[in-house]
Amino acid sequence: MLILECPYCGVKAEETELSPGHEAHLKRFGPGSSDEDFESYMFARKNPKGVHFERWRHSYGCGKWFLAARCTATLEVFGTYPAQTSEPPPDIVARIKARRPEWEGYK
Amino acid sequence: MSEAVSALGNASFEGFATVRELGPMGMITLRARHDLPALTKALQKVLKAELPERRRIVSAGEVRVGWMSPDELLILLPHADVTARVAALTKALGTAHALVTDVSDARCLFAIEGERAAEVLMKLAPVDLAALEPGELRRTRVAQVAAAFWAEEGGFRLVAFRSVAAYVMGLLAHSAQPGSELFPA
Amino acid sequence: MSTRLARGGRLIDRSRAVDFTFNGKRMRGFAGDTLAAALLANDQMLVGRSFKYHRPRGIVAAGAEEPNALVQLGTGSRSEPNQRTTTTELFAGLAAASQNHWPSLEFDVGAVNAAASRFLPAGFYYKTFLQPRAAWKPLFEPVIRRSAGLGRPPEEPDADRYEQAYAFCDLLVVGGGIAGLQAALSASASGQKVMLLEQTPHWGGRAPVDDVLIDGRPAADWVADTVAALEAAPNVTLRTRCMAAGVYDHGYVLAEERVADHTPGDGRPKKRLWRIRAGKVITATGAIERPLPFAGNDIPGVMLASAVRDYLVNWAVSPGDRVVIVTNNDDAYRTAIAVHRAGLTVPAVLDARAEANGALPEEVRSLGIPVLTNRAVAKVKGGKRVTGVTVCAQAGEGAVLDSFDCDAVAMSGGWSPVVHLWSHCGGKLIWDEAQAAFRPDPARPPITHDGSAMVAVAGSANGELLSADVLADAIRAVGGEGEAPRAQSPEEAPTEPVWIMPQGAPPALRSKMWLDYQNDVKVSDVQLAAREGYESVEHTKRYTTLGMATDQGKLSNINGLAVLAGSLNAPIPAVGTTTFRPPYTPVTLGALVGEARGEIFQPLRRTPMHDWHEAHGAYWEPVGLWRRPYCYSRPGESHSDAVAREVTNARTKLGLLDASTLGKILVKGPDAGRFLDMLYTNVMSSLPVGRCRYGLMCNENGFLMDDGVVVRLSEDSWLCHTTSGGADRIHAHMEDWLQCEWWDWQGYTANLTEQFAQVAIVGPNARLLLEKLGGMDVSKEALPFMHWAEGTIAGIPARVFRISFSGELSYEVAVPAGQGLAFWQACLEAGAEFGLMPYGTEALHVMRAEKGFIMIGDETDGTVVPQDLNLGWAISKKKADFIGKRGMERTFLSSPDRWKLVGLETLDGSVLPDGAIAPAAGSNANGQRNTQGRVTSTYWSPTLKKGIAMGLVHRGTDRMGEVIEFPKIWGGVVQARIVDPGFYDKAGEKQDV
Ligand SMILES: [Zn+2]
């Protein structure tokens, strides 16, 4: 059972205090978008074995959504950060690169 | 005019710790960014209270102000004062983007008291009670429902939703059963 | 005979006799006994029957690894199956019964299975399914049924209490032997918060039994001193009777504490599940001795060598007067010494190795005990009890060279480190050739959140078998400094792997060599599996059931995979182990359930009027975690009668509904209107203050997810009503979009669902009641349909919404929850003269169906767009965007071929079966019958005196008047005409008066 630190309230919350919310940094495609864009927004998920960015809500705590960078294979957590970002912050990216030199990077 | 009643009519349980349902307690949810200057001023003006730091609950006389999230406070105060204070806070915040609303009847409040009060919570919440800092307000779950608690003179106060008050009382009573102490005397 | 010795027994208190029963027979033990020790002291070696062949089974081990000695413990409300006698502490009045036999333990009919054993080979169950079906019922099922089982599940509710508790530490040490104690001691010096768990009631592990000296004193003294030092340390918590069951991600460990297992009924919880979060875990879980595979090694009286000396030293119990010892290592010689010291006889030590010249064998020789090398047990003699052994050369094929009479055989096949906890979360193993055992690979530990090693291993669990090495290893494991205490124990020569005894045993012997005692898996079964092509150890496990019994193969796994490796002619590490999964030993369901039983099984959400409903005949319906009255039955009235009465009364006079469970979410801010326009399919920003509007909410796919009335409270605030089960979900949905997509928009939400009790006052007399209660002008002019007002009613602050889900004149009144019951009672009192009756959710459903109103979850199932439900009028054409708009634009969702909502009217007036599906001509690509529609809501309408229904029908709106057929559950069909779903007051005149 994971522990993730909520970047808003600083609680190191265990998984039962959190709600998962699928892949992070999806770009919304609304009316007027192509079928391909809409499909990728709604359905195409990376689901990698390895470095992954995902959404969590501190639902039994402050109620805020936050994002986590995590290795899906080893469950190593590279960091958590606020949801109000459209891509992983540089310090998290640097930490991942230090731990996973072979990582091809975000996107 | 009928009197407001708390969810459980102040039920209590005596075990290795004492559990009491309190209330009706006045509670106000105030949502605003904490860096809003008008917020600090409004708290000071209306409640004579400071803005709590992250995850802290501060007191000013009978009033408690708890940090619930980066844009939410929970204010506890005498039930009779709620309507006036909601109005006063709303007025003091003026045109600033904020939400002030009475949630007194949406919640229930418990006292868990006695030397071993922490052991009751240790059975229900995934929280390191030994690491709970003075004045810390911890939002978490107790068994299957959301709750928030903090230490007060003689034990802890715990806030939960009103509809599950009987469930929470059941949890606390089960956990405070004599003979189920977690540590030797 | 097994018996109690006159002297000794370090764990028993001879001054305290303890009476208990086994299969109803009265027996006596001492305080400090395990049930197994007490049974042996009463010469009860035979304790059960095996699972498949019903072979007699005796006590083999002295600890958690015991496969055989499982009993049904306790009776009635304190009855538990499959309890290990070796870990059950004796208490006064304990009642144990043996399992898996009929009619008695001594004489068992099922043992016929053993005679038929050549018909029950490995994979029997799987092969059976290939047989003709006709053979199943008369032939196989009776055999399997008789064989199945072990203990019986309890029939009464559990009388005991259970609980869980959370604990946090920097370091969790599992195992209270000398390794665990030393590790905890070293770690505590560094100031870390340490937790130390021991599964038995005693500290010290094997060292006190095995004559170890530490710093020149008996190990027991060092153990006592160390425990005292740890107890005095403020940063250390110690817990005995606490079994670490599993290690999980990020240092999460579950442990089961047997709080009052041995003191039943003393008011304490029987068991407590600890949910521990540890920075690091050290497993000092020791090692388990392996049996040796020789013919007849399952006959009662054949025991692990270490167990024999445990019983002698700990409980002064002799397993027999004459104990033959058979071994492949030096350690088992300790048992010979212990037997000799107890004044009993060791006819011989049979050592499979070519030489045995270490300190321990020499000491045994000096005691006058014959040590025979290159020797093996050819066969154990006896049925329900060992009577002797025949001896052969280990190198040979079993030709008998000698024989000894004996009543016990102590066997040792070497030691396997307990690597379970290391392995649970991904720790890898290496094969240690010297000790013929798997041990943790320090290079591949399980890792935790920061990528560092989560688990370290200390002592025998790490493959260290000599006490001095064990203590040094414990200090190393915690990264500690300093010298280890000096432990003295004799040097030991290497173990020589023996996987079959004798190595050239013919089939007749191999089919009597047990690997898994509980599941009856023999050497020959594993070899058969290998011959039949099972190369993977995981497949072989499932095929033979090796290691799948309640002991999870603690004794059998290594021997079994070694036999498999031998059969496949592959090295053991290439075959590998099966996966170690939690729990280490079985955990009682009660402990996993914890407090969640009875009244607090699940949070039950109560409205402020809940107790009133309960007291007034409410028949409850669960709605989410809420309970809502389905109806209020009067004496002698069926539920359907009650529903019909409640509907008719509301339609003709006055009904009262507790609608408090409706979700109520406040949305406020400069961008609140813009936000709600994105959230709902229709426009909410244009709603004037003081007005209400019905709104639909879709997900991004365009599918309908919730509906409800939105109220404009003020210039910058709206109150959104959601479905009863939907408040939390919709609130979370709103926060998701506000926080994660439009975080620059200024809008706050507050879930006020529980702040208000809400009461629907419904029926032609509704206005009369509110006027009588007084305080607000609720006239048609002052408060028209779909308007709301705020004021005071009956002295209680209230918001009144002129909305209707029934089609009648209706007001929904929201008051503070703390005054909800008072308001409800005021309504009942004042409403009596207007014919007021409360009604429940079923009447609500019937009335909404009569009106053709949809219900989320009935007419919707997550694949329905609003257009399917003819709700296109509630979808804004003007808005550039809203959640779900793009999704709905997909061609298949706007196709005229969709199933559309229609009313269904049975030709015979009956009620359509709920969920019935209308078949269509032809079949689909899978050969299934085509369908053309389904029933989504169906009721008896007391108003229209006929069955009414709604359903989704292929192109339904284009097929008005057509008759389609729905099959009934028990055969036959019902014909229904497709009609408009507005069955009652289509024009809506009644609600707008
Ligand atoms: Zn948080």
XYZ file of N, CA and C and ligand atoms in Angstrom, chain A residues 5-11 13 18 57-66, chain B residues 55 67-70 139, ligand 1:
76
model
N 2.985 11.798 -0.464
C 2.887 13.038 0.305
C 2.051 14.046 -0.464
N 1.005 14.525 0.190
C 0.148 15.526 -0.446
C 0.897 16.857 -0.473
N 1.097 17.430 -1.651
C 1.883 18.668 -1.726
C 1.143 19.875 -1.144
N -0.140 19.744 -0.899
C -0.897 20.874 -0.370
C -0.852 20.937 1.144
N -1.094 19.795 1.789
C -1.173 19.829 3.247
C 0.027 19.151 3.892
N 0.895 18.534 3.101
C 2.113 17.959 3.656
C 1.932 16.629 4.352
N 0.714 16.097 4.337
C 0.485 14.807 4.984
C 1.069 13.697 4.126
N 0.247 10.640 3.197
C -1.009 9.895 3.284
C -0.820 8.471 2.778
N -6.464 8.223 0.021
C -6.388 8.845 -1.296
C -7.355 8.167 -2.266
N -6.211 12.089 -5.552
C -6.922 13.090 -4.760
C -6.772 12.744 -3.289
N -6.416 13.732 -2.514
C -6.317 13.525 -1.067
C -7.734 13.583 -0.498
N -8.498 12.555 -0.832
C -9.943 12.618 -0.623
C -10.342 12.537 0.844
N -9.566 11.837 1.666
C -9.878 11.809 3.101
C -9.086 12.876 3.857
N -8.460 13.771 3.109
C -7.712 14.841 3.756
C -8.191 16.177 3.246
N -7.288 16.920 2.609
C -7.619 18.289 2.215
C -8.503 18.349 0.977
N -8.735 17.209 0.327
C -9.652 17.189 -0.810
C -9.027 17.646 -2.116
N -7.726 17.940 -2.093
C -7.099 18.457 -3.312
C -6.550 17.340 -4.194
N -6.642 17.576 -5.478
C -5.994 16.696 -6.443
C -4.513 17.057 -6.525
N -3.677 16.065 -6.613
C -2.263 16.337 -6.861
C -1.744 15.302 -7.839
N -2.283 22.977 8.417
C -2.628 21.839 9.289
C -2.682 22.179 10.773
N -7.260 24.799 9.918
C -6.816 24.781 8.517
C -7.274 23.472 7.886
N -8.124 23.561 6.904
C -8.676 22.356 6.283
C -8.019 22.060 4.944
N -7.652 23.094 4.215
C -6.991 22.948 2.916
C -6.431 24.324 2.575
N -5.678 24.436 1.500
C -5.089 25.750 1.191
C -6.125 26.839 0.943
N -6.804 15.785 9.170
C -7.950 15.247 8.419
C -7.549 13.870 7.923
Zn -3.716 17.089 1.346
